[in-house]
Short mmCIF file of C-alpha atoms and ligand atoms in Angstrom, two decimals:
data_model
loop_
_atom_site.label_atom_id
_atom_site.label_comp_id
_atom_site.label_asym_id
_atom_site.label_seq_id
_atom_site.Cartn_x
_atom_site.Cartn_y
_atom_site.Cartn_z
CA MET A 23 -23.35 -2.93 -141.49
CA LEU A 24 -19.61 -3.38 -141.77
CA ALA A 25 -18.62 -6.53 -143.66
CA GLY A 26 -15.13 -7.84 -144.33
CA ASN A 27 -14.57 -9.93 -147.43
CA TRP A 28 -11.30 -11.76 -146.84
CA LYS A 29 -11.37 -13.23 -150.38
CA MET A 30 -8.83 -16.04 -150.96
CA ASN A 31 -6.56 -14.90 -148.13
CA LYS A 32 -5.48 -16.41 -144.81
CA THR A 33 -5.08 -20.11 -144.11
CA PRO A 34 -7.46 -21.58 -141.50
CA SER A 35 -4.93 -21.03 -138.70
CA GLU A 36 -4.19 -17.46 -139.84
CA ALA A 37 -7.92 -16.76 -140.10
CA GLN A 38 -8.50 -18.15 -136.62
CA SER A 39 -5.76 -16.01 -135.15
CA PHE A 40 -6.96 -12.81 -136.88
CA ALA A 41 -10.56 -13.52 -135.85
CA ASN A 42 -9.31 -13.64 -132.29
CA THR A 43 -7.61 -10.25 -132.68
CA LEU A 44 -10.80 -8.76 -134.14
CA MET A 45 -13.00 -10.29 -131.48
CA ASN A 46 -11.04 -8.55 -128.76
CA ALA A 47 -10.69 -5.26 -130.62
CA LEU A 48 -14.33 -5.06 -131.71
CA ALA A 49 -15.96 -6.05 -128.43
CA GLY A 50 -18.54 -3.42 -127.49
CA PHE A 51 -19.30 -2.21 -131.01
CA ASN A 52 -22.99 -2.99 -130.89
CA SER A 53 -24.69 -0.22 -132.82
CA PHE A 54 -24.28 -1.93 -136.21
CA ASP A 55 -23.77 -5.42 -137.59
CA ILE A 56 -20.22 -6.63 -138.15
CA TYR A 57 -19.61 -9.58 -140.47
CA ILE A 58 -16.41 -11.31 -141.53
CA ALA A 59 -16.27 -13.62 -144.54
CA PRO A 60 -13.29 -15.99 -144.47
CA VAL A 61 -12.63 -18.74 -147.02
CA PHE A 62 -14.90 -21.80 -146.75
CA VAL A 63 -12.21 -23.96 -145.16
CA ALA A 64 -11.72 -21.47 -142.33
CA LEU A 65 -15.41 -20.92 -141.49
CA ASP A 66 -15.50 -23.60 -138.83
CA ARG A 67 -12.43 -22.39 -136.96
CA VAL A 68 -13.40 -18.73 -137.19
CA GLN A 69 -16.86 -19.51 -135.88
CA GLU A 70 -15.37 -21.23 -132.83
CA VAL A 71 -13.57 -17.98 -132.05
CA ILE A 72 -16.39 -15.47 -132.67
CA ASN A 73 -19.21 -17.72 -131.47
CA SER A 74 -20.35 -15.66 -128.52
CA SER A 75 -19.09 -12.29 -129.74
CA ASN A 76 -20.74 -9.42 -131.62
CA ILE A 77 -19.06 -10.50 -134.89
CA LYS A 78 -21.14 -12.57 -137.27
CA LEU A 79 -20.00 -15.10 -139.81
CA ALA A 80 -20.51 -14.71 -143.57
CA ALA A 81 -19.51 -16.87 -146.52
CA GLN A 82 -18.13 -15.55 -149.81
CA ASN A 83 -20.33 -17.67 -152.07
CA MET A 84 -22.79 -20.58 -152.14
CA TYR A 85 -24.67 -22.73 -154.63
CA PHE A 86 -28.46 -22.75 -154.93
CA GLU A 87 -29.00 -26.50 -154.45
CA ASP A 88 -29.01 -28.45 -151.18
CA ASN A 89 -26.69 -31.27 -152.24
CA GLY A 90 -25.80 -33.48 -155.19
CA ALA A 91 -23.46 -33.69 -158.15
CA PHE A 92 -22.09 -30.13 -158.06
CA THR A 93 -18.37 -30.67 -157.67
CA GLY A 94 -16.60 -27.92 -155.80
CA GLU A 95 -19.77 -26.19 -154.61
CA VAL A 96 -21.13 -25.58 -151.12
CA SER A 97 -24.81 -25.42 -150.17
CA PRO A 98 -26.56 -22.99 -147.82
CA LYS A 99 -27.55 -25.84 -145.50
CA MET A 100 -23.87 -26.72 -145.09
CA LEU A 101 -23.02 -23.10 -144.35
CA LYS A 102 -25.82 -22.77 -141.81
CA GLU A 103 -24.57 -25.79 -139.90
CA LEU A 104 -21.28 -23.92 -139.43
CA GLY A 105 -23.03 -20.86 -138.04
CA VAL A 106 -22.95 -18.75 -141.20
CA GLU A 107 -25.61 -16.00 -141.18
CA ALA A 108 -24.91 -14.08 -144.39
CA VAL A 109 -23.47 -14.84 -147.79
CA ILE A 110 -21.87 -12.62 -150.42
CA ILE A 111 -23.56 -13.25 -153.76
CA GLY A 112 -22.58 -11.99 -157.19
CA HIS A 113 -19.29 -10.38 -156.22
CA SER A 114 -17.70 -8.84 -159.31
CA GLU A 115 -14.82 -11.34 -159.08
CA ARG A 116 -17.38 -14.18 -159.29
CA ARG A 117 -19.09 -12.44 -162.20
CA LYS A 118 -15.87 -11.71 -164.10
CA ILE A 119 -13.52 -14.61 -163.31
CA PHE A 120 -16.10 -17.36 -162.83
CA GLY A 121 -18.69 -16.19 -165.34
CA GLU A 122 -21.61 -15.80 -162.96
CA THR A 123 -24.67 -14.38 -164.69
CA ASP A 124 -27.55 -12.30 -163.34
CA GLU A 125 -29.76 -15.37 -163.74
CA LEU A 126 -27.49 -17.56 -161.60
CA ILE A 127 -27.11 -14.79 -159.04
CA ASN A 128 -30.89 -14.48 -158.84
CA LYS A 129 -31.19 -18.19 -158.05
CA LYS A 130 -28.61 -17.84 -155.30
CA VAL A 131 -30.27 -14.77 -153.77
CA LYS A 132 -33.62 -16.57 -153.72
CA LYS A 133 -32.13 -19.68 -152.18
CA ALA A 134 -30.26 -17.72 -149.51
CA LEU A 135 -33.51 -16.00 -148.52
CA LYS A 136 -35.37 -19.29 -148.45
CA GLU A 137 -32.74 -20.71 -146.11
CA GLY A 138 -32.77 -17.67 -143.82
CA LEU A 139 -29.32 -16.45 -144.83
CA THR A 140 -28.80 -12.73 -145.47
CA PRO A 141 -27.71 -12.28 -149.08
CA ILE A 142 -25.12 -9.54 -149.56
CA PHE A 143 -25.98 -9.01 -153.20
CA CYS A 144 -23.22 -7.22 -155.15
CA ILE A 145 -23.74 -4.95 -158.12
CA GLY A 146 -21.52 -2.46 -159.91
CA GLU A 147 -20.36 -1.14 -163.25
CA THR A 148 -16.98 -1.53 -164.93
CA LEU A 149 -14.83 1.48 -165.83
CA GLU A 150 -15.72 1.09 -169.48
CA GLU A 151 -19.44 1.09 -168.67
CA ARG A 152 -19.04 4.21 -166.51
CA GLU A 153 -17.08 6.02 -169.21
CA LYS A 154 -19.78 5.21 -171.74
CA GLY A 155 -22.41 6.67 -169.42
CA LEU A 156 -23.99 3.29 -168.80
CA THR A 157 -23.67 3.14 -165.00
CA PHE A 158 -27.37 3.49 -164.15
CA CYS A 159 -28.38 1.20 -167.00
CA VAL A 160 -26.03 -1.54 -165.72
CA LEU A 161 -27.16 -1.11 -162.12
CA GLU A 162 -30.81 -1.27 -163.13
CA LYS A 163 -30.30 -4.50 -165.08
CA GLN A 164 -28.35 -6.11 -162.24
CA VAL A 165 -30.95 -5.09 -159.64
CA ARG A 166 -34.00 -6.08 -161.69
CA GLU A 167 -32.55 -9.43 -162.77
CA GLY A 168 -30.84 -10.26 -159.49
CA LEU A 169 -34.00 -9.57 -157.51
CA TYR A 170 -36.43 -11.01 -160.06
CA GLY A 171 -39.31 -12.84 -158.38
CA ILE A 172 -38.38 -11.66 -154.89
CA SER A 173 -41.25 -10.17 -152.89
CA ALA A 174 -41.31 -6.86 -151.02
CA GLU A 175 -41.20 -8.66 -147.66
CA GLU A 176 -38.20 -10.74 -148.76
CA VAL A 177 -36.26 -7.86 -150.28
CA LYS A 178 -36.15 -6.10 -146.91
CA LYS A 179 -33.80 -8.88 -145.81
CA VAL A 180 -31.45 -8.40 -148.78
CA VAL A 181 -28.33 -6.29 -148.33
CA ILE A 182 -27.20 -4.66 -151.56
CA ALA A 183 -23.51 -3.85 -152.00
CA TYR A 184 -22.75 -1.24 -154.63
CA GLU A 185 -19.21 -2.04 -155.69
CA PRO A 186 -17.97 -0.22 -158.78
CA VAL A 187 -15.65 -2.75 -160.41
CA TRP A 188 -13.05 -0.06 -161.14
CA ALA A 189 -12.76 0.64 -157.43
CA ILE A 190 -12.34 -2.93 -156.19
CA GLY A 191 -8.81 -3.66 -155.07
CA THR A 192 -7.45 -0.79 -157.17
CA GLY A 193 -6.93 1.89 -154.53
CA VAL A 194 -9.21 4.14 -156.60
CA VAL A 195 -12.21 4.83 -154.40
CA ALA A 196 -15.45 6.32 -155.67
CA THR A 197 -15.92 9.88 -154.48
CA PRO A 198 -18.63 10.23 -151.84
CA GLN A 199 -20.69 12.02 -154.48
CA GLN A 200 -20.31 9.24 -157.06
CA ALA A 201 -21.18 6.61 -154.47
CA GLN A 202 -24.17 8.55 -153.12
CA GLU A 203 -25.47 9.10 -156.65
CA ALA A 204 -25.38 5.36 -157.35
CA HIS A 205 -26.91 4.45 -153.99
CA GLU A 206 -29.68 6.99 -154.46
CA PHE A 207 -30.39 5.59 -157.90
CA VAL A 208 -30.63 2.05 -156.52
CA ARG A 209 -32.88 3.15 -153.67
CA LYS A 210 -35.19 5.01 -156.05
CA LEU A 211 -35.32 1.96 -158.28
CA LEU A 212 -36.24 -0.20 -155.28
CA GLY A 213 -38.92 2.37 -154.52
CA GLN A 214 -40.36 2.00 -158.01
CA ILE A 215 -40.40 -1.78 -157.77
CA TYR A 216 -41.34 -2.30 -154.12
CA GLY A 217 -42.56 1.03 -152.78
CA GLU A 218 -40.91 3.75 -150.74
CA GLU A 219 -41.16 2.13 -147.31
CA VAL A 220 -39.42 -1.03 -148.51
CA ALA A 221 -36.76 0.96 -150.37
CA GLN A 222 -35.90 2.91 -147.23
CA SER A 223 -35.51 -0.27 -145.20
CA VAL A 224 -33.00 -1.96 -147.52
CA THR A 225 -29.38 -1.75 -146.40
CA ILE A 226 -27.09 -0.54 -149.20
CA LEU A 227 -23.35 -0.90 -148.64
CA TYR A 228 -20.54 0.75 -150.57
CA GLY A 229 -17.53 -1.37 -151.53
CA GLY A 230 -14.33 -0.56 -153.40
CA SER A 231 -10.99 0.50 -151.86
CA VAL A 232 -12.54 1.61 -148.58
CA THR A 233 -9.89 2.62 -146.03
CA PRO A 234 -9.94 4.51 -142.74
CA GLU A 235 -8.73 7.54 -144.72
CA ASN A 236 -11.72 7.73 -147.06
CA PHE A 237 -14.51 6.05 -145.12
CA PHE A 238 -15.85 9.02 -143.16
CA GLY A 239 -16.77 10.99 -146.28
CA LEU A 240 -18.61 7.99 -147.71
CA PHE A 241 -20.45 6.84 -144.63
CA VAL A 242 -21.93 10.25 -143.84
CA LYS A 243 -23.80 10.18 -147.13
CA ARG A 244 -27.53 9.67 -146.76
CA ASP A 245 -27.95 6.47 -148.75
CA ILE A 246 -24.73 4.73 -147.68
CA ASP A 247 -25.52 2.33 -144.86
CA GLY A 248 -22.11 0.78 -144.37
CA ALA A 249 -19.33 -0.91 -146.28
CA LEU A 250 -18.21 -4.17 -147.80
CA VAL A 251 -14.46 -4.11 -147.39
CA GLY A 252 -11.79 -6.25 -149.03
CA GLY A 253 -8.14 -5.29 -148.52
CA ALA A 254 -8.68 -3.14 -145.44
CA SER A 255 -10.57 -5.97 -143.72
CA LEU A 256 -7.45 -8.14 -143.62
CA LYS A 257 -5.69 -5.85 -141.18
CA GLU A 258 -6.26 -3.82 -138.05
CA SER A 259 -7.67 -1.10 -140.33
CA PHE A 260 -10.96 -3.01 -140.11
CA VAL A 261 -11.12 -1.95 -136.46
CA GLU A 262 -10.48 1.66 -137.48
CA LEU A 263 -13.44 1.45 -139.87
CA ALA A 264 -15.65 0.19 -137.05
CA LYS A 265 -14.53 3.11 -134.87
CA ILE A 266 -15.44 5.60 -137.61
CA MET A 267 -18.85 3.99 -138.06
CA SER A 268 -19.62 4.01 -134.40
CA LYS A 269 -18.69 7.71 -134.09
CA ILE A 270 -21.00 8.67 -136.95
CA ILE A 271 -23.89 6.54 -135.73
CA CYS A 272 -23.74 7.83 -132.16
C1 LIG B 15 -14.44 -6.34 -152.24
O1 LIG B 15 -13.76 -7.26 -152.64
O2 LIG B 15 -15.64 -6.51 -151.99
C2 LIG B 15 -13.78 -5.05 -152.04
C3 LIG B 15 -14.54 -4.02 -151.84
O3 LIG B 15 -12.41 -5.04 -152.10
P1 LIG B 15 -11.45 -3.79 -151.75
O4 LIG B 15 -11.97 -3.16 -150.49
O5 LIG B 15 -10.10 -4.40 -151.57
O6 LIG B 15 -11.52 -2.86 -152.90
#
């Protein structure tokens, strides 16, 4: 899977126009899933553009209720009506800036699954945690709490994005070895919780300063099944990433 997180960038008309560029450039890339996640207010217009293409629509967040007094929030039912198929949950910016906890993230992951949306569930350690040798401990807590109460059948539909916080938007990418080590740890943990067959079937993406220059080395690693891309998804470089993926897969 290749997923573009546009974050709070592009107005609806800019998003529509860039979606059109991507739709033309990415036609024919059918050996993996391609998602783009524009801002909420651009979902409708982007969906009109990519409707019958190979690009799928994702949202950057959602709430775990259907409707009601939750000012500023958006429900999965609302997203589905716009053609959204996946939703990013627990992005480190949501955790850090908006105070999202593992408990809240767990509710969102469960709700997304219940509604048939693919949760792109983000985990990752800060630089301080890595330097203190806490990386695996942090990842284990985030995985166990984020997936609490989710069955083996359901977890196969979850996409996990390992995004070391120190690599997001910083230009400092994890080395392929660092990323593989974390992915392998997460897959082994899934194996302990859900069994080996389930663990092997879960898609685990890497995210954090992915560019066409560093992507090959990451994507060839055994436990890296694709990427969640921020900055490089806002430009034509997203197409370059798709080309690299398709070469490696074929
Ligand atoms: C992200 O926001 O999920 C991300 C990985 O950002 P960037 O690629 O810009 O580091």
